Amino acid sequence: MPHRRSAADRRNARVGLAFTSPALLLVGAFALFPLGFGIYISLTNWPLVGPYHFIGLSNYSSLIHNSEFLQSIVFTLKYTAIVTIPIFVLGYALAVFVRSNRRGTTVFRTLIFLPYIVGLVAESYMALVELQPSSGTVNFVLSKLGIASATTAWTVRTGLATTAICILVIWFASGLTMMLLMAGMQSIPTDLYESARVDGASWWSAERRITLPLLRRSIALSLIISVVGSFLAFNQFFIITDGGPGTSTVPVVMSIYQTAFADTDVGLASAMSVVLVIVVGLITFVQFHYLQGDGE
């Protein structure tokens, strides 16, 4: 009997390996191999064109004194801190609204999620046009409201450019957060809310004691996506400000891009990328550990 069970286990293992091998090959070809090759490049002085030499950890040690890279990290942290909470709060409020199944919520939900479907690249180009000092709609509307001048130059001032991009990203990403949280809310049994109402619980008490604890996994997922997306921000800054004025709005990914293709130092850019992967991985692990929780 043990012999038969062992043979069956081996047969099942072979069948399982046969079914999973295509996925394992894809992961190895498109994830593990590029990661390993990138780590190897980071240990060289690999130029964009020409021969390279192995230099060990020199690229990593030089990052400590690389002021532009350190500045990009600080700016990315500030940008992440600014957009993460508003995206979550707005997404949660929208999820609460659309879960009520009021009349028109289906159309409203579609309109809120539409910016995410359109894509950040297209919306960044739209924002660039609308932020133009003399012809953009933003200055026209704000000047009529007495908030800003009709000739305000949004993209050449660090504070204004960062504000405009943060508003754009919050508008863009809140729809995805709404959908993630709404899906989690719909999985909560309605009997719990009915019992809470019978016991005299207020709306806020029901949200705090029922919705939020049972939404921990959805909240963790939405925050992880938001934070990782902020750390990997590139398109909106490249299109709207091109990192300017000067280098004041250069996020980490743009710093890596400029090092690789403008400075033609692929080895140093790879070292930056490895550091970014480690930082994002650690942040994701911490978020997942503290936000997910042990139980449902």
CSV table of C-alpha atoms in Angstrom, one decimal:
chain,number,residue,atom,x,y,z
A,1,MET,CA,0.0,0.0,0.0
A,2,PRO,CA,2.7,2.6,0.8
A,3,HIS,CA,4.4,1.6,-2.5
A,4,ARG,CA,1.2,2.3,-4.4
A,5,ARG,CA,0.6,5.6,-2.6
A,6,SER,CA,4.2,6.7,-3.3
A,7,ALA,CA,3.8,5.8,-7.0
A,8,ALA,CA,0.5,7.7,-7.2
A,9,ASP,CA,2.2,10.7,-5.5
A,10,ARG,CA,5.0,10.7,-8.0
A,11,ARG,CA,2.5,10.4,-10.9
A,12,ASN,CA,0.5,13.3,-9.5
A,13,ALA,CA,3.7,15.3,-9.1
A,14,ARG,CA,4.7,14.7,-12.7
A,15,VAL,CA,1.2,15.7,-14.0
A,16,GLY,CA,1.3,18.8,-11.9
A,17,LEU,CA,4.8,19.7,-13.1
A,18,ALA,CA,3.6,19.2,-16.7
A,19,PHE,CA,0.7,21.6,-16.3
A,20,THR,CA,2.7,24.2,-14.5
A,21,SER,CA,5.9,24.1,-16.6
A,22,PRO,CA,4.6,26.6,-19.2
A,23,ALA,CA,3.9,29.1,-16.5
A,24,LEU,CA,7.3,28.4,-14.9
A,25,LEU,CA,9.1,28.8,-18.2
A,26,LEU,CA,7.4,32.2,-18.8
A,27,VAL,CA,8.2,33.4,-15.3
A,28,GLY,CA,11.8,32.3,-15.7
A,29,ALA,CA,12.1,33.9,-19.2
A,30,PHE,CA,10.4,37.2,-18.5
A,31,ALA,CA,11.0,37.7,-14.8
A,32,LEU,CA,13.8,35.8,-13.2
A,33,PHE,CA,16.3,35.9,-16.1
A,34,PRO,CA,15.9,39.7,-16.7
A,35,LEU,CA,16.2,40.3,-12.9
A,36,GLY,CA,19.4,38.2,-12.7
A,37,PHE,CA,20.8,39.8,-15.9
A,38,GLY,CA,20.0,43.2,-14.5
A,39,ILE,CA,21.9,42.4,-11.3
A,40,TYR,CA,24.8,41.3,-13.3
A,41,ILE,CA,24.8,44.5,-15.4
A,42,SER,CA,24.7,46.5,-12.2
A,43,LEU,CA,28.1,45.0,-11.3
A,44,THR,CA,29.7,46.3,-14.5
A,45,ASN,CA,30.4,49.7,-16.1
A,46,TRP,CA,28.2,48.7,-19.0
A,47,PRO,CA,27.8,51.6,-21.5
A,48,LEU,CA,24.9,51.9,-23.8
A,49,VAL,CA,27.3,51.1,-26.7
A,50,GLY,CA,30.8,49.5,-26.4
A,51,PRO,CA,32.7,47.1,-24.3
A,52,TYR,CA,32.1,46.7,-20.5
A,53,HIS,CA,34.1,45.6,-17.5
A,54,PHE,CA,33.2,44.0,-14.2
A,55,ILE,CA,33.6,46.5,-11.4
A,56,GLY,CA,31.9,44.8,-8.5
A,57,LEU,CA,29.9,47.0,-6.1
A,58,SER,CA,31.3,50.3,-7.3
A,59,ASN,CA,28.0,51.4,-8.8
A,60,TYR,CA,26.2,50.8,-5.5
A,61,SER,CA,28.8,52.7,-3.5
A,62,SER,CA,28.6,55.6,-5.9
A,63,LEU,CA,24.9,55.9,-5.4
A,64,ILE,CA,25.5,57.1,-1.8
A,65,HIS,CA,27.1,60.2,-3.2
A,66,ASN,CA,24.8,60.6,-6.3
A,67,SER,CA,22.9,63.8,-5.4
A,68,GLU,CA,20.5,63.6,-8.3
A,69,PHE,CA,19.5,60.0,-7.4
A,70,LEU,CA,19.1,60.9,-3.7
A,71,GLN,CA,17.0,63.9,-4.7
A,72,SER,CA,14.8,61.8,-6.9
A,73,ILE,CA,14.2,59.4,-4.0
A,74,VAL,CA,13.2,62.2,-1.7
A,75,PHE,CA,10.9,63.7,-4.3
A,76,THR,CA,9.3,60.3,-5.0
A,77,LEU,CA,8.7,59.8,-1.2
A,78,LYS,CA,7.0,63.2,-1.0
A,79,TYR,CA,4.9,62.5,-4.1
A,80,THR,CA,3.9,59.1,-2.7
A,81,ALA,CA,3.0,60.6,0.7
A,82,ILE,CA,0.9,63.3,-1.0
A,83,VAL,CA,-1.2,61.1,-3.3
A,84,THR,CA,-1.7,57.9,-1.4
A,85,ILE,CA,-4.1,59.0,1.3
A,86,PRO,CA,-6.4,61.2,-0.9
A,87,ILE,CA,-6.6,58.3,-3.5
A,88,PHE,CA,-7.7,55.9,-0.7
A,89,VAL,CA,-10.1,58.3,1.0
A,90,LEU,CA,-11.7,59.4,-2.3
A,91,GLY,CA,-11.9,55.8,-3.5
A,92,TYR,CA,-13.5,54.7,-0.3
A,93,ALA,CA,-16.1,57.4,-0.3
A,94,LEU,CA,-16.9,56.6,-3.9
A,95,ALA,CA,-17.2,52.9,-3.1
A,96,VAL,CA,-19.6,53.7,-0.2
A,97,PHE,CA,-21.7,55.8,-2.6
A,98,VAL,CA,-21.9,53.2,-5.4
A,99,ARG,CA,-22.6,50.2,-3.2
A,100,SER,CA,-25.9,51.8,-2.1
A,101,ASN,CA,-27.4,50.9,-5.5
A,102,ARG,CA,-29.1,54.2,-5.8
A,103,ARG,CA,-30.5,55.2,-9.2
A,104,GLY,CA,-27.8,56.2,-11.6
A,105,THR,CA,-24.9,54.5,-9.6
A,106,THR,CA,-24.1,52.3,-12.5
A,107,VAL,CA,-23.5,55.2,-14.8
A,108,PHE,CA,-21.7,57.1,-12.1
A,109,ARG,CA,-19.4,54.1,-11.4
A,110,THR,CA,-18.6,53.8,-15.1
A,111,LEU,CA,-17.7,57.5,-15.4
A,112,ILE,CA,-15.5,57.4,-12.3
A,113,PHE,CA,-13.6,54.3,-13.6
A,114,LEU,CA,-13.3,55.7,-17.1
A,115,PRO,CA,-10.1,57.7,-16.5
A,116,TYR,CA,-8.3,54.5,-15.5
A,117,ILE,CA,-9.5,52.8,-18.7
A,118,VAL,CA,-8.4,55.7,-20.9
A,119,GLY,CA,-4.9,55.6,-19.4
A,120,LEU,CA,-2.5,58.0,-17.7
A,121,VAL,CA,-0.5,58.7,-20.9
A,122,ALA,CA,-3.4,60.1,-22.8
A,123,GLU,CA,-4.6,62.1,-19.8
A,124,SER,CA,-1.2,63.5,-19.2
A,125,TYR,CA,-1.1,64.9,-22.7
A,126,MET,CA,-4.6,66.3,-22.2
A,127,ALA,CA,-3.5,67.9,-19.0
A,128,LEU,CA,-0.5,69.4,-20.7
A,129,VAL,CA,-2.7,71.1,-23.2
A,130,GLU,CA,-5.3,72.3,-20.6
A,131,LEU,CA,-2.5,73.7,-18.4
A,132,GLN,CA,-1.1,76.0,-21.0
A,133,PRO,CA,-0.9,79.6,-19.7
A,134,SER,CA,-2.8,81.5,-22.4
A,135,SER,CA,-5.0,78.8,-24.1
A,136,GLY,CA,-5.7,76.2,-21.4
A,137,THR,CA,-9.1,75.6,-19.9
A,138,VAL,CA,-7.7,75.4,-16.3
A,139,ASN,CA,-6.5,79.0,-16.2
A,140,PHE,CA,-9.6,80.2,-17.9
A,141,VAL,CA,-11.9,78.5,-15.3
A,142,LEU,CA,-9.7,79.5,-12.3
A,143,SER,CA,-9.4,83.1,-13.5
A,144,LYS,CA,-13.2,83.4,-13.7
A,145,LEU,CA,-13.4,82.1,-10.2
A,146,GLY,CA,-10.7,84.5,-9.0
A,147,ILE,CA,-8.4,81.7,-7.9
A,148,ALA,CA,-5.6,82.1,-10.3
A,149,SER,CA,-4.4,84.3,-13.1
A,150,ALA,CA,-5.2,83.6,-16.7
A,151,THR,CA,-1.5,83.4,-17.5
A,152,THR,CA,-0.4,81.1,-14.6
A,153,ALA,CA,2.5,78.9,-15.8
A,154,TRP,CA,1.8,75.6,-14.2
A,155,THR,CA,4.5,73.5,-15.7
A,156,VAL,CA,7.5,75.8,-15.0
A,157,ARG,CA,7.0,76.1,-11.2
A,158,THR,CA,7.8,73.2,-9.0
A,159,GLY,CA,4.9,73.6,-6.5
A,160,LEU,CA,2.3,74.2,-9.2
A,161,ALA,CA,3.5,71.4,-11.4
A,162,THR,CA,3.6,69.0,-8.5
A,163,THR,CA,0.1,70.1,-7.5
A,164,ALA,CA,-1.3,69.7,-11.0
A,165,ILE,CA,0.2,66.2,-11.4
A,166,CYS,CA,-1.0,65.0,-8.0
A,167,ILE,CA,-4.5,66.2,-8.7
A,168,LEU,CA,-4.4,64.4,-12.1
A,169,VAL,CA,-3.1,61.1,-10.5
A,170,ILE,CA,-5.7,61.3,-7.7
A,171,TRP,CA,-8.5,61.7,-10.3
A,172,PHE,CA,-7.0,58.9,-12.4
A,173,ALA,CA,-6.4,56.3,-9.6
A,174,SER,CA,-9.4,56.8,-7.3
A,175,GLY,CA,-11.6,54.9,-9.8
A,176,LEU,CA,-9.5,51.8,-9.5
A,177,THR,CA,-9.5,52.1,-5.7
A,178,MET,CA,-13.3,52.5,-5.8
A,179,MET,CA,-13.7,49.3,-7.8
A,180,LEU,CA,-11.3,47.3,-5.5
A,181,LEU,CA,-13.0,48.4,-2.3
A,182,MET,CA,-16.5,48.1,-3.8
A,183,ALA,CA,-15.8,44.4,-4.7
A,184,GLY,CA,-14.7,43.8,-1.1
A,185,MET,CA,-17.8,45.5,0.3
A,186,GLN,CA,-20.1,43.5,-1.9
A,187,SER,CA,-18.7,40.3,-0.4
A,188,ILE,CA,-19.7,41.3,3.1
A,189,PRO,CA,-23.0,39.6,4.2
A,190,THR,CA,-25.8,42.0,4.5
A,191,ASP,CA,-27.0,40.2,7.6
A,192,LEU,CA,-24.2,41.8,9.6
A,193,TYR,CA,-25.5,45.3,8.8
A,194,GLU,CA,-29.1,44.3,9.5
A,195,SER,CA,-28.0,42.9,12.9
A,196,ALA,CA,-26.1,46.1,13.6
A,197,ARG,CA,-29.1,48.3,12.8
A,198,VAL,CA,-31.3,46.2,15.0
A,199,ASP,CA,-28.8,46.7,17.8
A,200,GLY,CA,-29.0,50.5,17.2
A,201,ALA,CA,-25.5,50.9,15.7
A,202,SER,CA,-25.0,54.1,13.7
A,203,TRP,CA,-23.7,54.2,10.1
A,204,TRP,CA,-20.2,55.1,11.2
A,205,SER,CA,-20.2,52.5,13.9
A,206,ALA,CA,-21.1,49.8,11.3
A,207,GLU,CA,-18.4,51.0,9.0
A,208,ARG,CA,-15.8,51.0,11.8
A,209,ARG,CA,-16.7,47.7,13.4
A,210,ILE,CA,-17.9,45.7,10.3
A,211,THR,CA,-16.8,47.2,7.0
A,212,LEU,CA,-13.2,48.2,7.8
A,213,PRO,CA,-12.2,45.0,9.6
A,214,LEU,CA,-13.6,42.8,6.8
A,215,LEU,CA,-12.1,45.0,4.1
A,216,ARG,CA,-8.5,44.7,5.4
A,217,ARG,CA,-7.4,42.6,2.5
A,218,SER,CA,-9.0,44.9,-0.1
A,219,ILE,CA,-7.5,47.9,1.7
A,220,ALA,CA,-4.1,46.3,1.7
A,221,LEU,CA,-4.3,45.6,-2.0
A,222,SER,CA,-5.5,49.1,-2.9
A,223,LEU,CA,-2.8,50.7,-0.8
A,224,ILE,CA,0.0,48.4,-2.2
A,225,ILE,CA,-1.1,49.2,-5.8
A,226,SER,CA,-1.2,52.9,-5.0
A,227,VAL,CA,2.2,53.1,-3.3
A,228,VAL,CA,4.0,50.9,-5.8
A,229,GLY,CA,2.4,52.9,-8.7
A,230,SER,CA,3.7,56.1,-7.1
A,231,PHE,CA,7.2,54.7,-6.7
A,232,LEU,CA,7.1,53.7,-10.4
A,233,ALA,CA,5.7,57.0,-11.6
A,234,PHE,CA,7.2,58.1,-14.9
A,235,ASN,CA,4.7,59.0,-17.7
A,236,GLN,CA,3.0,62.0,-16.1
A,237,PHE,CA,6.3,63.7,-15.1
A,238,PHE,CA,8.0,62.9,-18.4
A,239,ILE,CA,5.1,64.3,-20.4
A,240,ILE,CA,4.0,67.3,-18.3
A,241,THR,CA,7.2,68.7,-16.8
A,242,ASP,CA,10.1,66.5,-18.3
A,243,GLY,CA,11.5,66.6,-14.8
A,244,GLY,CA,11.6,70.4,-14.6
A,245,PRO,CA,12.0,73.1,-13.7
A,246,GLY,CA,15.6,71.9,-13.5
A,247,THR,CA,15.5,68.5,-11.9
A,248,SER,CA,13.0,69.4,-9.2
A,249,THR,CA,10.3,67.0,-10.4
A,250,VAL,CA,12.4,64.0,-11.4
A,251,PRO,CA,11.1,60.8,-9.8
A,252,VAL,CA,13.2,57.7,-9.3
A,253,VAL,CA,12.2,56.0,-12.6
A,254,MET,CA,13.0,59.1,-14.6
A,255,SER,CA,16.4,59.4,-12.9
A,256,ILE,CA,17.1,55.8,-14.0
A,257,TYR,CA,15.9,56.5,-17.5
A,258,GLN,CA,18.1,59.6,-17.8
A,259,THR,CA,21.1,57.7,-16.4
A,260,ALA,CA,20.7,54.9,-18.9
A,261,PHE,CA,19.8,56.8,-22.1
A,262,ALA,CA,21.0,60.4,-21.6
A,263,ASP,CA,24.2,59.6,-19.7
A,264,THR,CA,24.6,56.2,-21.4
A,265,ASP,CA,25.6,54.5,-18.1
A,266,VAL,CA,23.5,51.3,-18.1
A,267,GLY,CA,25.5,49.8,-15.3
A,268,LEU,CA,24.7,52.6,-12.9
A,269,ALA,CA,21.1,52.7,-14.0
A,270,SER,CA,20.8,49.0,-13.4
A,271,ALA,CA,22.2,49.5,-9.8
A,272,MET,CA,19.5,52.2,-9.3
A,273,SER,CA,16.9,49.7,-10.6
A,274,VAL,CA,18.0,47.0,-8.2
A,275,VAL,CA,17.8,49.4,-5.3
A,276,LEU,CA,14.3,50.5,-6.4
A,277,VAL,CA,13.2,46.9,-6.6
A,278,ILE,CA,14.5,46.2,-3.1
A,279,VAL,CA,12.8,49.3,-1.6
A,280,VAL,CA,9.5,48.6,-3.3
A,281,GLY,CA,9.7,45.0,-2.3
A,282,LEU,CA,10.3,45.9,1.4
A,283,ILE,CA,7.5,48.5,1.4
A,284,THR,CA,5.1,46.0,-0.2
A,285,PHE,CA,6.0,43.3,2.4
A,286,VAL,CA,5.5,45.7,5.3
A,287,GLN,CA,2.2,46.9,3.9
A,288,PHE,CA,1.0,43.4,3.2
A,289,HIS,CA,2.0,42.2,6.7
A,290,TYR,CA,0.5,45.0,8.7
A,291,LEU,CA,-2.6,45.7,6.6
A,292,GLN,CA,-3.8,42.2,5.6
A,293,GLY,CA,-4.2,40.7,9.0
A,294,ASP,CA,-4.4,37.1,10.0
A,295,GLY,CA,-8.0,36.5,9.8
A,296,GLU,CA,-11.0,37.5,7.8
